Short mmCIF file of C-alpha atoms in Angstrom, two decimals:
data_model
loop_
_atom_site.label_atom_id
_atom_site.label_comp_id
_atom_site.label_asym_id
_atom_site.label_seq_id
_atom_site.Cartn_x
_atom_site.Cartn_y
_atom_site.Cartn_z
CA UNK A 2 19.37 -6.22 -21.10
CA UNK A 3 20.91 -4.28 -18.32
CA UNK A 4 19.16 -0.92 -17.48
CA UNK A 5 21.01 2.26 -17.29
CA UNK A 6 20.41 3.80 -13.69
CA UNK A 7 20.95 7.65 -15.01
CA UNK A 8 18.35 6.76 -17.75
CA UNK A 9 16.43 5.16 -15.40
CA UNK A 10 16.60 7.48 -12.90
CA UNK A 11 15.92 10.74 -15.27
CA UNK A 12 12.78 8.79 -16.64
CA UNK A 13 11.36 8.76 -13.29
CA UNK A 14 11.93 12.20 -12.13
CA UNK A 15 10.36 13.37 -15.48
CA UNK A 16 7.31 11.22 -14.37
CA UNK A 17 7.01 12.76 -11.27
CA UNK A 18 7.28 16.32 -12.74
CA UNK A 19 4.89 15.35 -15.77
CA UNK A 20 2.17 14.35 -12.75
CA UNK A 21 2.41 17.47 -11.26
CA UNK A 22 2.09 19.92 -14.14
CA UNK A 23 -1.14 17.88 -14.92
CA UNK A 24 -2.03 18.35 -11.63
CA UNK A 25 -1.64 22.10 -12.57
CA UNK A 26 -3.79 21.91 -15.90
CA UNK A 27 -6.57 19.88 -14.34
CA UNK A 28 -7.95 22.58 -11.55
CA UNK A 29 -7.66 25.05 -14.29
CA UNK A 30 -9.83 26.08 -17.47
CA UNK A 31 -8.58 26.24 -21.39
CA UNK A 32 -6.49 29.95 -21.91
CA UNK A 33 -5.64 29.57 -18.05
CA UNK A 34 -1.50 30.15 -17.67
CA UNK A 35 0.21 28.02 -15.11
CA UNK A 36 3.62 29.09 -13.83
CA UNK A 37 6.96 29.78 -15.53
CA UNK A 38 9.65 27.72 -16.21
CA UNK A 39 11.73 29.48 -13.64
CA UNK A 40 9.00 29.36 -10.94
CA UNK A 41 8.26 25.83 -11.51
CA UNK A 42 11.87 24.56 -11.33
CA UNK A 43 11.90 25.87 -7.79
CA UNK A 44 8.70 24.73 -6.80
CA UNK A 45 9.48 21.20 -8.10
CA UNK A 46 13.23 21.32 -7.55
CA UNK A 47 14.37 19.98 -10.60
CA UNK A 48 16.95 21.45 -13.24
CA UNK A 49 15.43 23.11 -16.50
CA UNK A 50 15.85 20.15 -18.83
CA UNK A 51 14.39 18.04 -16.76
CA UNK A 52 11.11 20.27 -17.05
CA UNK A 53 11.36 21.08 -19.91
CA UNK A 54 11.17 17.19 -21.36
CA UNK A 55 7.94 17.22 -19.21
CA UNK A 56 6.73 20.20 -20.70
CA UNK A 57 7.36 19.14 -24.15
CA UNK A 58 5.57 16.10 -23.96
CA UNK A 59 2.54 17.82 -22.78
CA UNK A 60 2.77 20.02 -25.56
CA UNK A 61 3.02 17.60 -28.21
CA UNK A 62 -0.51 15.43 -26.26
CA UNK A 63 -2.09 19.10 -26.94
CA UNK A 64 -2.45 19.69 -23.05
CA UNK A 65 -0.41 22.78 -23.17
CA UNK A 66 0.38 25.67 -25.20
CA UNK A 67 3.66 27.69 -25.43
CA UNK A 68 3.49 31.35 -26.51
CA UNK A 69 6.80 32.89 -27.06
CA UNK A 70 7.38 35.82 -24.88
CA UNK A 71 3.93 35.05 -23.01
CA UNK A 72 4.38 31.71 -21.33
CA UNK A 73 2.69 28.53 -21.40
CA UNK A 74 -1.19 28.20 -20.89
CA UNK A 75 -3.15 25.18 -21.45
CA UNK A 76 -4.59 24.29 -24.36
CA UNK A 77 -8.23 24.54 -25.70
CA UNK A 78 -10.26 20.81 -24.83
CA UNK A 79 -10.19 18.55 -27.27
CA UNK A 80 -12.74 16.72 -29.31
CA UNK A 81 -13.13 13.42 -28.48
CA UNK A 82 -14.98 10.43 -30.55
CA UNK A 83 -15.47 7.36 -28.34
CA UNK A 84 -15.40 3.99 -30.63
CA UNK A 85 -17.11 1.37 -28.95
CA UNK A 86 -17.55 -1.98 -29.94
CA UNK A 87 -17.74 -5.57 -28.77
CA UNK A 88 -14.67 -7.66 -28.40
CA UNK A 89 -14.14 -8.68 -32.17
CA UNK A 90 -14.63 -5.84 -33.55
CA UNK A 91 -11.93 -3.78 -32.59
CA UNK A 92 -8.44 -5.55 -32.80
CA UNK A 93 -5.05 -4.92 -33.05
CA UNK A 94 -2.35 -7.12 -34.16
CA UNK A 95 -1.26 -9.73 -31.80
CA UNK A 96 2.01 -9.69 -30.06
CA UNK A 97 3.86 -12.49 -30.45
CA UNK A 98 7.09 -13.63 -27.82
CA UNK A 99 7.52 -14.05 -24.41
CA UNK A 100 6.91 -10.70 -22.53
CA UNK A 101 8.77 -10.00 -18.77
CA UNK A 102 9.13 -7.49 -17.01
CA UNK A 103 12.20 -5.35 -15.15
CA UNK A 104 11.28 -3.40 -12.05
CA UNK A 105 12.47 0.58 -12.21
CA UNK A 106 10.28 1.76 -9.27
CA UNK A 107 8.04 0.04 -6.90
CA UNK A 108 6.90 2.15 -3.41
CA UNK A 109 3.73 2.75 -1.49
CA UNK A 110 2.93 6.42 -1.62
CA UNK A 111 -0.29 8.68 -0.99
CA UNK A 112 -2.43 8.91 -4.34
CA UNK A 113 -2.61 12.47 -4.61
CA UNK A 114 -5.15 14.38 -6.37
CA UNK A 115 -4.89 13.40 -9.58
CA UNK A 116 -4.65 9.39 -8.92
CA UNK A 117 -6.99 9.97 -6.10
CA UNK A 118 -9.69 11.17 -8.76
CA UNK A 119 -9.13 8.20 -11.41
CA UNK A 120 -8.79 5.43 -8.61
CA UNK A 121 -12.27 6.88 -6.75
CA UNK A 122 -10.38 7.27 -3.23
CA UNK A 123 -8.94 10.01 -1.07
CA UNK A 124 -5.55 11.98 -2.35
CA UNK A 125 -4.25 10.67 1.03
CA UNK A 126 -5.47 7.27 0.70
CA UNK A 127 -2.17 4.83 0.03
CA UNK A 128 -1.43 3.20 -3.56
CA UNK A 129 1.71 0.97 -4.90
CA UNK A 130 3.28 3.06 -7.46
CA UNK A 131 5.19 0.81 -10.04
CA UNK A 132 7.50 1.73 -13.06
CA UNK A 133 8.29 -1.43 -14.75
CA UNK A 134 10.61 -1.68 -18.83
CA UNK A 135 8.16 -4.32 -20.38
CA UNK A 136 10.40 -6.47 -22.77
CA UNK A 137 9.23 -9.06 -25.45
CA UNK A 138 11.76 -11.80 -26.44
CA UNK A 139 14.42 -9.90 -24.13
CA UNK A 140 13.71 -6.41 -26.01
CA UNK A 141 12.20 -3.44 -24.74
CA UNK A 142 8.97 -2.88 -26.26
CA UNK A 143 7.32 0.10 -23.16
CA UNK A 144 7.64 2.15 -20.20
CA UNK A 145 4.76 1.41 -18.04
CA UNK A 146 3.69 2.93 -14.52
CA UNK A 147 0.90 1.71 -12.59
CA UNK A 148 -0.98 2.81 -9.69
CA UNK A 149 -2.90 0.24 -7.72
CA UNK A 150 -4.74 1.72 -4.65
CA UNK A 151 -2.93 -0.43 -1.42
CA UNK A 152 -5.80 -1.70 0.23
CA UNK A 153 -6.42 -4.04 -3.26
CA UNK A 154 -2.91 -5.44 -2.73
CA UNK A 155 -1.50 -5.10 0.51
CA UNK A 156 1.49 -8.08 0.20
CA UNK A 157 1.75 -7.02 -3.60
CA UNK A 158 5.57 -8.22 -4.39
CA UNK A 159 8.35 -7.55 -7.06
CA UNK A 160 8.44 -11.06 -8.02
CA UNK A 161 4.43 -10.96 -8.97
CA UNK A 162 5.22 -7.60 -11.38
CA UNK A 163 8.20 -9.26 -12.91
CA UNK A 164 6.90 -12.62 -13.74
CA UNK A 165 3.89 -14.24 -15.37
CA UNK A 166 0.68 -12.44 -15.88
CA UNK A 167 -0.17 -9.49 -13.78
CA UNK A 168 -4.18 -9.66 -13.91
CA UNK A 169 -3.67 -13.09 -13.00
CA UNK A 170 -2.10 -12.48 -9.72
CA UNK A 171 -4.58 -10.23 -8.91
CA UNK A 172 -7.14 -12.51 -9.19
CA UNK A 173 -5.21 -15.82 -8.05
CA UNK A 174 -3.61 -14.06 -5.03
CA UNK A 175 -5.32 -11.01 -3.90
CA UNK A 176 -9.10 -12.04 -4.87
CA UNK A 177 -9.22 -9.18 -7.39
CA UNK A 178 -11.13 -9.79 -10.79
CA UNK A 179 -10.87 -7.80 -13.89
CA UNK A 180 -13.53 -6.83 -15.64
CA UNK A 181 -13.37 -3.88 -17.84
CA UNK A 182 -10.86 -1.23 -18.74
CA UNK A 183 -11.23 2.82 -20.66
CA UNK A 184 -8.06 3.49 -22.60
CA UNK A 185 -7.23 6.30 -24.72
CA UNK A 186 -4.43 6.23 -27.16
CA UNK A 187 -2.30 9.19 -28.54
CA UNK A 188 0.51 9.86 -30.51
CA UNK A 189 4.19 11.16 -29.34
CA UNK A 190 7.85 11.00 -28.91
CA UNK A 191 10.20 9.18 -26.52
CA UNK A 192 12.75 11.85 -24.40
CA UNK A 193 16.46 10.75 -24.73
CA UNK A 194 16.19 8.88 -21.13
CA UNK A 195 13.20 7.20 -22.33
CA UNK A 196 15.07 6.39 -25.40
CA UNK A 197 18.17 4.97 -23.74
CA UNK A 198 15.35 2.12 -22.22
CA UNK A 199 13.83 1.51 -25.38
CA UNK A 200 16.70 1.26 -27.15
CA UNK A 201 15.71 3.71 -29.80
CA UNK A 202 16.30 6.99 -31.16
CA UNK A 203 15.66 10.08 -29.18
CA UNK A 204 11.98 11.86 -30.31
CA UNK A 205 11.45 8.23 -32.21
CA UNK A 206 7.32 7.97 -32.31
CA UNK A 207 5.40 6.20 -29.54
CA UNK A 208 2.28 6.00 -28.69
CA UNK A 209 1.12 6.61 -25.66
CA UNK A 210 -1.96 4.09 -23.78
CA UNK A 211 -3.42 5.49 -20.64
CA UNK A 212 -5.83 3.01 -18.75
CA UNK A 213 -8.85 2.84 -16.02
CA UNK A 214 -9.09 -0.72 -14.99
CA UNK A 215 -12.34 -1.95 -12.74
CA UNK A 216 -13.33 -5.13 -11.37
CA UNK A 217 -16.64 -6.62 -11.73
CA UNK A 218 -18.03 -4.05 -8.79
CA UNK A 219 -16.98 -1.20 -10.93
CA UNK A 220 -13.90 -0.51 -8.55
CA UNK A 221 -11.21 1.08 -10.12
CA UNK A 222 -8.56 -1.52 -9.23
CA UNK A 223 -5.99 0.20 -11.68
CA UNK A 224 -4.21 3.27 -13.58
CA UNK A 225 -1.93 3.20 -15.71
CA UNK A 226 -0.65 5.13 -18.25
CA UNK A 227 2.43 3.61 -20.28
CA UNK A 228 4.56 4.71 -23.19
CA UNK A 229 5.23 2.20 -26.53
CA UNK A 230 7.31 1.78 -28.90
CA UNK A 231 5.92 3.55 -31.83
CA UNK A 232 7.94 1.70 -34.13
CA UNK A 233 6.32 -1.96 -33.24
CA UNK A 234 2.74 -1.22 -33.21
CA UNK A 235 0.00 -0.10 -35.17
CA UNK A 236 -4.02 1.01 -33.96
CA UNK A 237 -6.48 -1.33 -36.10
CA UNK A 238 -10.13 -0.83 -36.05
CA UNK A 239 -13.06 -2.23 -37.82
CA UNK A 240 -16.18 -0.14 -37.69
CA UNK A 241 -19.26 -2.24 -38.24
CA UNK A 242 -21.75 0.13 -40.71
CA UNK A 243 -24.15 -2.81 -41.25
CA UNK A 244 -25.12 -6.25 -40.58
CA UNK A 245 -23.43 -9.09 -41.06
CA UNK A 246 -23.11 -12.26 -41.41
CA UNK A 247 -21.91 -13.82 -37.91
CA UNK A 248 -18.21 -15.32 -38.24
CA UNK A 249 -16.13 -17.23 -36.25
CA UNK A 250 -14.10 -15.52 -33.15
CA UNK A 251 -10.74 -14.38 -34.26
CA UNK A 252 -7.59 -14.81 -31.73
CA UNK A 253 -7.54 -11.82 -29.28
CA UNK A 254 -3.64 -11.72 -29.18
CA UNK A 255 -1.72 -8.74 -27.22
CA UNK A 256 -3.69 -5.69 -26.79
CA UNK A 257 -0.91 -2.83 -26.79
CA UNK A 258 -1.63 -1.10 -23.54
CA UNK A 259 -2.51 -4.21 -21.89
CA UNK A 260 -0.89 -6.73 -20.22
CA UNK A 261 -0.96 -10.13 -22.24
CA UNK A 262 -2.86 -13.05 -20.92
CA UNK A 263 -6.10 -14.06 -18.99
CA UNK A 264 -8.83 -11.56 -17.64
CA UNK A 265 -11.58 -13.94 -17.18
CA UNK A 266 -11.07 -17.30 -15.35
CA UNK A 267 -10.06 -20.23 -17.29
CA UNK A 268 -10.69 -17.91 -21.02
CA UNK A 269 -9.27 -15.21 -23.05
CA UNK A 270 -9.46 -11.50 -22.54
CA UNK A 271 -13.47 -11.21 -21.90
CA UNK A 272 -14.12 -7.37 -21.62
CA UNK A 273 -14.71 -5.18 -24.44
CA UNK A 274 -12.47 -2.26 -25.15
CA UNK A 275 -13.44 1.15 -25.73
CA UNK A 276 -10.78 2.85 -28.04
CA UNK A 277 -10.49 6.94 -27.65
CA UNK A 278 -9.65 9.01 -30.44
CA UNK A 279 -9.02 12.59 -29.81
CA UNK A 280 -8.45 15.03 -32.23
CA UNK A 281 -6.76 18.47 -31.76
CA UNK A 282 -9.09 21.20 -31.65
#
C-alpha cells in the first residue's frame, strides 16, 4: 500500500492541533470556554477545516461542547467505571495475520505539558514522537502515535518501528522491560485524511485506545494514543460475579491497542489490563 502524502500530511497537522486544544481543556474546569475558532486558527496557524476536524473529534470523545452563537466550552467530567481483572478474564478477539508497520512521522521533540504529565518528566525534557499506519496482511487496520521519553531510547531507529515486535526491541536493545499498561477505550469517527489511510469511508466508526505503558519500576516508558478501525474490532469482557471452577488459560491473541507479541521474556503478554469505560455524563 502506498501512502498518500496530502493524507498523510493533513493527519498529522490535525494531531498536532488536537494536542494543543487538549492542552487548552486540561488547565481548565467543566463550563470553562476556550478560544474561538477564529482566534485559534491564528494562534495555531492552521486553516479552519483543519481545526475544525480537531474540534469535532473532541466533541464527539465528550471533551468539548459547542453552543451555537456562544462558542465552545468544555464539557462536564465524565463518569468513569474502571473494570479490572486478571489476564483471562478480560479478552478480546485475537488478531490474526502478519502485522507491519509504515513510518508517517518519527522526530525528537520536547514533551510538552501534556506528554510531560503522562510520561512523569519535564515539558522540556526530550521524547521520540512516532506516527506509524499499522497494517495486518498488507491492510491498514490503525493510526498510531507514540511518545517515548528520549533518554529510554536514545539510538531508537525506523527500522526497529517498522519491523518485528516493538516491546521486544525495547527490551532486547535498549534494556527496557514492560510491565503493565492503563488504556481507555472510546468510540468515534475517522476524518476524511484519516480515512484515505485506512482505506475506509469518511466518519466510518473507530475506536479510539489511548495507553500509559510502565516498566517493572513503574516508569512510564510509553504513550500512546492510536485510532482503529471500527469496522474490524469488537470490546469483549467477561465479568467474574462468582467463583468458579479454575479452567485452562485461553490464547491471549492481539490486544487492539497493543502491539502484538511478547511482553515478558521468553512468554506471552504477562500484565493484566485494566479496561476504562466512560460514560457521558
Amino acid at each position: 500500500m502506498e501512502i498518500d502524502p496530502a493524507a498523510s500530511g493533513a493527519v498529522l497537522k490535525r494531531e498536532r492541533v488536537r494536542d494543543a486544544i487538549l492542552e487548552l481543556i486540561e488547565v481548565r474546569r467543566p463550563g470553562d470556554a476556550i478560544p474561538s475558532e477564529r482566534t485559534l486558527c491564528a494562534e495555531l496557524g492552521v486553516s479552519r477545516p483543519t481545526l475544525r476536524a480537531a474540534v469535532d473529534e473532541l466533541v464527539a470523545a465528550g471533551l468539548l461542547v459547542r453552543e451555537h452563537g456562544r462558542g465552545m466550552f468544555v464539557a462536564a467530567e465524565k463518569i468513569t467505571q474502571e473494570l479490572i481483572s486478571d489476564r483471562n478474564a478480560f479478552g478480546v478477539p485475537p488478531a490474526g495475520g502478519v502485522w507491519t508497520s509504515r513510518l508517517l512521522e518519527f522526530r525528537t521533540l520536547p514533551a510538552g505539558a501534556r506528554v510531560g504529565r503522562r510520561l512523569r518528566m519535564s515539558p522540556a525534557a526530550e521524547i521520540r514522537y512516532v506516527a506509524r499506519l499499522r497494517l495486518v496482511d498488507g491492510s491498514p487496520m490503525a493510526i498510531e502515535h507514540l511518545h517515548v521519553p528520549a533518554a529510554l531510547v536514545p539510538d531508537l531507529t525506523s527500522e526497529e518501528l517498522e519491523r518485528g515486535d516493538l516491546y521486544e526491541h525495547f527490551r532486547d536493545r535498549h534494556g527496557v522491560q514492560v510491565s503493565e499498561a492503563v488504556q481507555s477505550i472510546e468510540p468515534t469517527v475517522v476524518t476524511r485524511a484519516e480515512a484515505d489511510l485506512l482505506d475506509v469511508p469518511e466518519l466510518s466508526p473507530a475506536l479510539l485506545f489511548e495507553r500509559l505503558t510502565t516498566d517493572t519500576g513503574d516508569r512510564p516508558v510509553e504513550y500512546v494514543h492510536s485510532l482503529y478501525r471500527g469496522d474490524r474490532y469488537r470490546i469483549v469482557s467477561r465479568l467474574a460475579l462468582g467463583p468458579r471452577a479454575a479452567r485452562p488459560a485461553a490464547s491471549e491473541g492481539h490486544h487492539p491497542g497493543i502491539p502484538p507479541g511478547n511482553f515478558a521474556s521468553g512468554g506471552p503478554v504477562g500484565f493484566s489490563t485494566r479496561g476504562v469505560v466512560q460514560n457521558g455524563p
